Amino acid sequence: MAAAGKWSLGACQLGGGSGSQRAVRSSAARPQFIEGSIVRVLMENFLTYDTCEVRPGPNLNMIVGANGTGKSSIVCAICLGLAGKPSFIGRADKVGLFVKQGCLKGVVEVELAKTPDNIIITREIQVVNNTSTWFINRKPTTLKTVEEQIAALNIQVDNLCQFLPQDRVGEFAKLSKIELLEATEKSVGPPEMYQFHCELKNFREKERELENLFRDKTNSLEKMRQRVERYKQDVERYHERKRHLDLIEMLERKRPWVEYENVRQQHEEVKQSRDQAKEELKNLKEMQFPVKKKIQETEDYFKNLDMKIRDKAAEIKDISQKCKQKQDALEMKDKQIEEIHQALRMKKDEEMDRQVKIHNTQKMIEEWKNELSTMAASADLQPQTDAVNNELKKLQEERANTDSDISDLTAEKMNQKREEKRITDRLGQLNNIMNMKEENLKGKFRDTHSALMWLRNNKDKFKKKVCEPMMLEINMKDNRHAKYVENHISSNDMRAFVFESQEDMEKFLVEMRDNQKLRVNAVCAPAESCAESLPSRPIEELHRYGFFSYLRELFDAPHPVMSYLCSQYHVHDVPVGTEKTRNMIERVIQETKLRQIYTAEEKYIVKVSAYTNLTFSTNTSLREAQFLTSSVDTDERRQLENEQRDINNTLKSLDMHLTTLFERQKHLEHRDNELRQQKKALLERGNRRRQLESKIGVKYDSLRQLEEDAISLEDEYQQANVKIKEINTQKARLVTELMHHIKNCISLNILKADLVLQSTTVAAEKNRLESECNEGSVQLRAAEQRFCELDERKRLLTENCKELLKKAQQVCKLSPDQRLPKEFQTAFQALPTTLEEIDAFLNEEKTRASCFTGLNASVVEEYNKQIEEIQQLTEYLEEKKKELDNYKQNISQVKERWLNPLKKLIEQINRKFSNFFSSMQCVGEVDLHVENEEEYDKYGIRIRVKFHRSTELRELTPYHQSGGEKSVSTMLYLMALQELNRCPFRVVDEINQGMDPMNERRVFEMVVKTACKESTSQYFFITPKLLQNLTYNDKMTVLFVYNGPFMLEANKWNLKSFCRRRRRLGRMDEQ
């Protein structure tokens, strides 16, 4: 934003070689302005000016001043003051934007030289509704009147050959050849040249239209003549087609009558056949009745026999069941006898076992008695037993202590294992977050990810620490703040590796970029650490503005990364605020003097103008975070890793203690077993005699019991025989009853077989009768079906006859009770009598008639109409042919009056343009570019240049030449137009900015030489700087532009007083 203050402009005229300075021209030496030149420019509240008046000279005017002082504002004032559009300047699209900020109205006044009196054009610009008010010589007027006055003076502010603003310098090289020709014609050609060119384009366009029209109408005329020739034949064919259609109509009338007669005859034949089928059906029904009656009698007898067979089968089943019961009872008696024999065998085996046990017991008693008699008296073993018991007691206590220690250590180990699992799981979660960040890096920057994999495998190749890409190393303390860090640090640095050693970084980049062809970024942390740099003020002082932290406090990073960010991005001194900060942002900027500020959703950058010391601020919306939304708490991770190492050390110590305790436990168990074996041996030695005496007593008791349990086998045999005899008596009675039932079953089966034989005979007879009946039924059904079909056919034919009769009457347009007229009967007699013949004849006539398609009663009328149209079109073509010849003649005349002067004009431009380039040891040509001599809208001016000996002439385009080469070419082309120019003034704004010093000096000398000649138009050359020791001319006017809050107001500035003061100071310096 420009500072409010006074702006002023000083002017002086410089001599040619001496560089002397004259204050004011005398009235005798008053310069002569050519008509249309700018005598004065006045600006009020315009862009950076409060009030300023500029009085240029009639020849070359050099407007010099530092950037931002308001040189281009003068150019804008000239353009807008002479009815130019804001869009042509290229700065803004609305005229109200050119009014100084804070003002509602701005004024631009331009005084133009004219005989006898100058013209003063005034434009008042209103900001509110973005409108302008125009005045000529202080009197209100309209924009159209102003434009007419300006056009009469041949002023063209929209022509780049005459008016080249700063923001459109680059567009001159983008002009097409066609646009350059039109701009040159308007600028330096005679007034009628551009008019002739426009007339030629219009004439050629109308000529093309007439040629196309003449060609189209000629084609239409030829087609119409061909159509008329076809119409002649159509008229003749029309009558022939009418005869065929009449015959077709009569055939179509007879056809339904023939069709009706054929169907009527079919109806009579079907009626006779139906009556015969009805009589045959009646006879078949009378023959079928006796057979059906006999079948019914046989069916009843068969059912009676079947009932008797079922009764006999039930009786046989009942007796068979009784036989089965008797057989089961006999089998049960056999089982009882077998059980008695089995019990007897068991008694016998039991007795034999008892005898064996008695013998074995007696033998065992004898052995134990012998052992007892040989055993000596037991010695006193009690002292040995007590000693072993005492040692066992001590051993048990030591084992209990060892087991307790093992249990405690095992519990401690389990606790440590659980804690280790918890820490491992948490580290796994943190590693998953790191993996997500690496996958994000791989997806967005594949080369950086490949370099990361290489670095992890080759860290030993570097002397100092190497940090992975910043987006992996930076961990946000709160993910919501990630957007501030990502908006502050560039994307290139976010994926950059950070080195502590410059040598390490260069080695890494050579490997990545040269050897592996990977595009990676790397930075080197400053030699002196900046990670602990202090902010310019404590954050507590900024709390009242809504700031809650500096950027550095929002994240953690390794020391080299933090040092680089503090050095490069000043993260330790960039505060982050809230919505409160946004609401009071103007106060924050003015009071805190901060250069970078973050609010809740925006970033502010504050700059101070080097000229005005005023503050400028720009704000941008924060983009969403992409890389740092997933962060790892490094403090937590470091603490977990330390805890994991401590737990691993503790587990190793516990394992060593447990191993020692397990070995001690094993030793104690072995010693315990040895003592128990000693104690067992001592106890066994003392208890053996008592055990033997006790066992012998027990065995004598067992022997007595065995002798008392003796079994009498003879008694058992007698009891078994009695039981078997009784069971055999019962079996005999059961066999007698079984034989009786079997005899009854046999007699019943004989009776059943006789009944089954009778039933089979009756069934065979029944099947024979049914077969005969079925044959008769088939004939009966066939007769019924034939009768139904004939009856249905008779009905359909009756309906068909009625429909055909009705149709035939309708075709002949007869009423239902009206007979066929005689004229139809007579006509029908001459036609075929069968449908086949009628259809064949009808198809033949239709085919003949179809050969005459597209003919109707209007064919003759259409034929006459076409003849009349041909006559009218012929007269129209003759008229257009004359008009076309006139256009060709006009084109030929105008072309001669336009093209020859144009070629001479371009030759003059080319000669001057080439001379200018030759003086710079370069080559340049200008020629008329023609693709097709008849396409006048495609004519153009082609500029070709060559700045180096090794290159060829190349057309001036926006792409082939450098910026300086385009500026030189543009400037020299405009200078070539200068002497030919019929426009009153030319403006070129800062065209020398892209030139090297040598070309700038050469171009400047050409401008001075050309623009200071007699009878040349006024020239404005705007530049922010000039080379030293340039050549000047008496006819030059140099306008110096200064600005600042301490400048004098324009109406208080006195150039004469300034010059007198300067001379006086110069004389004082000489003394």
mmCIF file of C-alpha atoms in Angstrom, residues 634-740:
data_model
loop_
_atom_site.group_PDB
_atom_site.id
_atom_site.type_symbol
_atom_site.label_atom_id
_atom_site.label_comp_id
_atom_site.label_asym_id
_atom_site.label_seq_id
_atom_site.Cartn_x
_atom_site.Cartn_y
_atom_site.Cartn_z
ATOM 1 C CA THR A 634 9.752 -39.637 21.002
ATOM 2 C CA ASP A 635 9.979 -39.156 24.802
ATOM 3 C CA GLU A 636 7.602 -42.050 25.332
ATOM 4 C CA ARG A 637 9.443 -44.173 22.778
ATOM 5 C CA ARG A 638 12.835 -43.396 24.371
ATOM 6 C CA GLN A 639 11.488 -44.169 27.848
ATOM 7 C CA LEU A 640 9.959 -47.463 26.618
ATOM 8 C CA GLU A 641 13.238 -48.515 24.986
ATOM 9 C CA ASN A 642 15.147 -47.771 28.246
ATOM 10 C CA GLU A 643 12.576 -49.724 30.250
ATOM 11 C CA GLN A 644 12.872 -52.609 27.774
ATOM 12 C CA ARG A 645 16.668 -52.715 28.212
ATOM 13 C CA ASP A 646 16.308 -52.674 32.039
ATOM 14 C CA ILE A 647 13.756 -55.502 31.909
ATOM 15 C CA ASN A 648 16.019 -57.605 29.644
ATOM 16 C CA ASN A 649 18.914 -57.148 32.113
ATOM 17 C CA THR A 650 16.632 -58.056 35.043
ATOM 18 C CA LEU A 651 15.396 -61.181 33.207
ATOM 19 C CA LYS A 652 18.965 -62.315 32.543
ATOM 20 C CA SER A 653 19.831 -61.864 36.261
ATOM 21 C CA LEU A 654 16.699 -63.785 37.313
ATOM 22 C CA ASP A 655 17.538 -66.622 34.904
ATOM 23 C CA MET A 656 21.010 -66.945 36.435
ATOM 24 C CA HIS A 657 19.596 -67.076 40.009
ATOM 25 C CA LEU A 658 16.952 -69.631 38.998
ATOM 26 C CA THR A 659 19.571 -71.837 37.341
ATOM 27 C CA THR A 660 21.619 -71.866 40.563
ATOM 28 C CA LEU A 661 18.526 -72.635 42.679
ATOM 29 C CA PHE A 662 17.381 -75.431 40.350
ATOM 30 C CA GLU A 663 20.796 -77.092 40.608
ATOM 31 C CA ARG A 664 20.676 -76.833 44.444
ATOM 32 C CA GLN A 665 17.121 -78.231 44.442
ATOM 33 C CA LYS A 666 18.231 -81.194 42.340
ATOM 34 C CA HIS A 667 21.109 -81.914 44.726
ATOM 35 C CA LEU A 668 18.782 -81.786 47.757
ATOM 36 C CA GLU A 669 16.276 -84.124 46.103
ATOM 37 C CA HIS A 670 19.070 -86.640 45.384
ATOM 38 C CA ARG A 671 20.278 -86.527 49.024
ATOM 39 C CA ASP A 672 16.673 -86.875 50.281
ATOM 40 C CA ASN A 673 16.188 -90.033 48.195
ATOM 41 C CA GLU A 674 19.405 -91.536 49.593
ATOM 42 C CA LEU A 675 18.324 -90.932 53.238
ATOM 43 C CA ARG A 676 14.844 -92.333 52.624
ATOM 44 C CA GLN A 677 16.364 -95.506 51.167
ATOM 45 C CA GLN A 678 18.565 -95.884 54.277
ATOM 46 C CA LYS A 679 15.561 -95.375 56.565
ATOM 47 C CA LYS A 680 13.465 -97.856 54.565
ATOM 48 C CA ALA A 681 16.193 -100.530 54.808
ATOM 49 C CA LEU A 682 16.488 -100.089 58.603
ATOM 50 C CA LEU A 683 12.694 -100.283 59.079
ATOM 51 C CA GLU A 684 12.417 -103.371 56.886
ATOM 52 C CA ARG A 685 15.098 -105.169 58.912
ATOM 53 C CA GLY A 686 13.167 -104.535 62.192
ATOM 54 C CA ASN A 687 9.699 -105.452 60.858
ATOM 55 C CA ARG A 688 10.460 -108.680 58.900
ATOM 56 C CA ARG A 689 9.991 -111.190 61.864
ATOM 57 C CA ARG A 690 6.738 -109.623 62.987
ATOM 58 C CA GLN A 691 5.512 -109.617 59.391
ATOM 59 C CA LEU A 692 6.286 -113.364 58.980
ATOM 60 C CA GLU A 693 4.482 -114.362 62.240
ATOM 61 C CA SER A 694 1.459 -112.262 61.225
ATOM 62 C CA LYS A 695 1.363 -113.717 57.697
ATOM 63 C CA ILE A 696 1.538 -117.337 58.983
ATOM 64 C CA GLY A 697 -1.469 -116.711 61.292
ATOM 65 C CA VAL A 698 -3.460 -115.211 58.401
ATOM 66 C CA LYS A 699 -2.691 -118.159 56.140
ATOM 67 C CA TYR A 700 -3.864 -120.730 58.818
ATOM 68 C CA ASP A 701 -7.217 -118.866 58.938
ATOM 69 C CA SER A 702 -7.498 -119.027 55.134
ATOM 70 C CA LEU A 703 -6.725 -122.767 55.181
ATOM 71 C CA ARG A 704 -9.487 -123.477 57.691
ATOM 72 C CA GLN A 705 -11.987 -121.495 55.629
ATOM 73 C CA LEU A 706 -11.067 -123.419 52.457
ATOM 74 C CA GLU A 707 -11.543 -126.800 54.199
ATOM 75 C CA GLU A 708 -14.993 -125.727 55.485
ATOM 76 C CA ASP A 709 -16.139 -124.697 51.951
ATOM 77 C CA ALA A 710 -16.000 -128.237 50.436
ATOM 78 C CA ILE A 711 -18.697 -129.080 47.684
ATOM 79 C CA SER A 712 -20.615 -132.550 47.245
ATOM 80 C CA LEU A 713 -20.498 -133.226 43.472
ATOM 81 C CA GLU A 714 -22.772 -136.376 43.677
ATOM 82 C CA ASP A 715 -25.613 -134.392 45.252
ATOM 83 C CA GLU A 716 -25.250 -131.758 42.552
ATOM 84 C CA TYR A 717 -25.541 -134.455 39.770
ATOM 85 C CA GLN A 718 -28.803 -135.873 41.232
ATOM 86 C CA GLN A 719 -30.452 -132.449 41.525
ATOM 87 C CA ALA A 720 -29.565 -131.601 37.892
ATOM 88 C CA ASN A 721 -31.081 -134.862 36.523
ATOM 89 C CA VAL A 722 -34.429 -134.215 38.302
ATOM 90 C CA LYS A 723 -34.693 -130.731 36.750
ATOM 91 C CA ILE A 724 -33.834 -131.998 33.212
ATOM 92 C CA LYS A 725 -36.464 -134.795 33.400
ATOM 93 C CA GLU A 726 -39.231 -132.315 34.296
ATOM 94 C CA ILE A 727 -38.225 -129.984 31.413
ATOM 95 C CA ASN A 728 -38.295 -132.883 28.861
ATOM 96 C CA THR A 729 -41.899 -133.707 29.879
ATOM 97 C CA GLN A 730 -42.915 -130.115 29.121
ATOM 98 C CA LYS A 731 -41.160 -130.282 25.690
ATOM 99 C CA ALA A 732 -43.187 -133.401 24.669
ATOM 100 C CA ARG A 733 -46.474 -131.625 25.392
ATOM 101 C CA LEU A 734 -45.383 -128.611 23.321
ATOM 102 C CA VAL A 735 -44.404 -130.783 20.307
ATOM 103 C CA THR A 736 -47.898 -132.422 20.250
ATOM 104 C CA GLU A 737 -49.607 -129.026 20.137
ATOM 105 C CA LEU A 738 -47.229 -127.816 17.369
ATOM 106 C CA MET A 739 -48.070 -130.779 15.096
ATOM 107 C CA HIS A 740 -51.817 -130.043 15.415
#
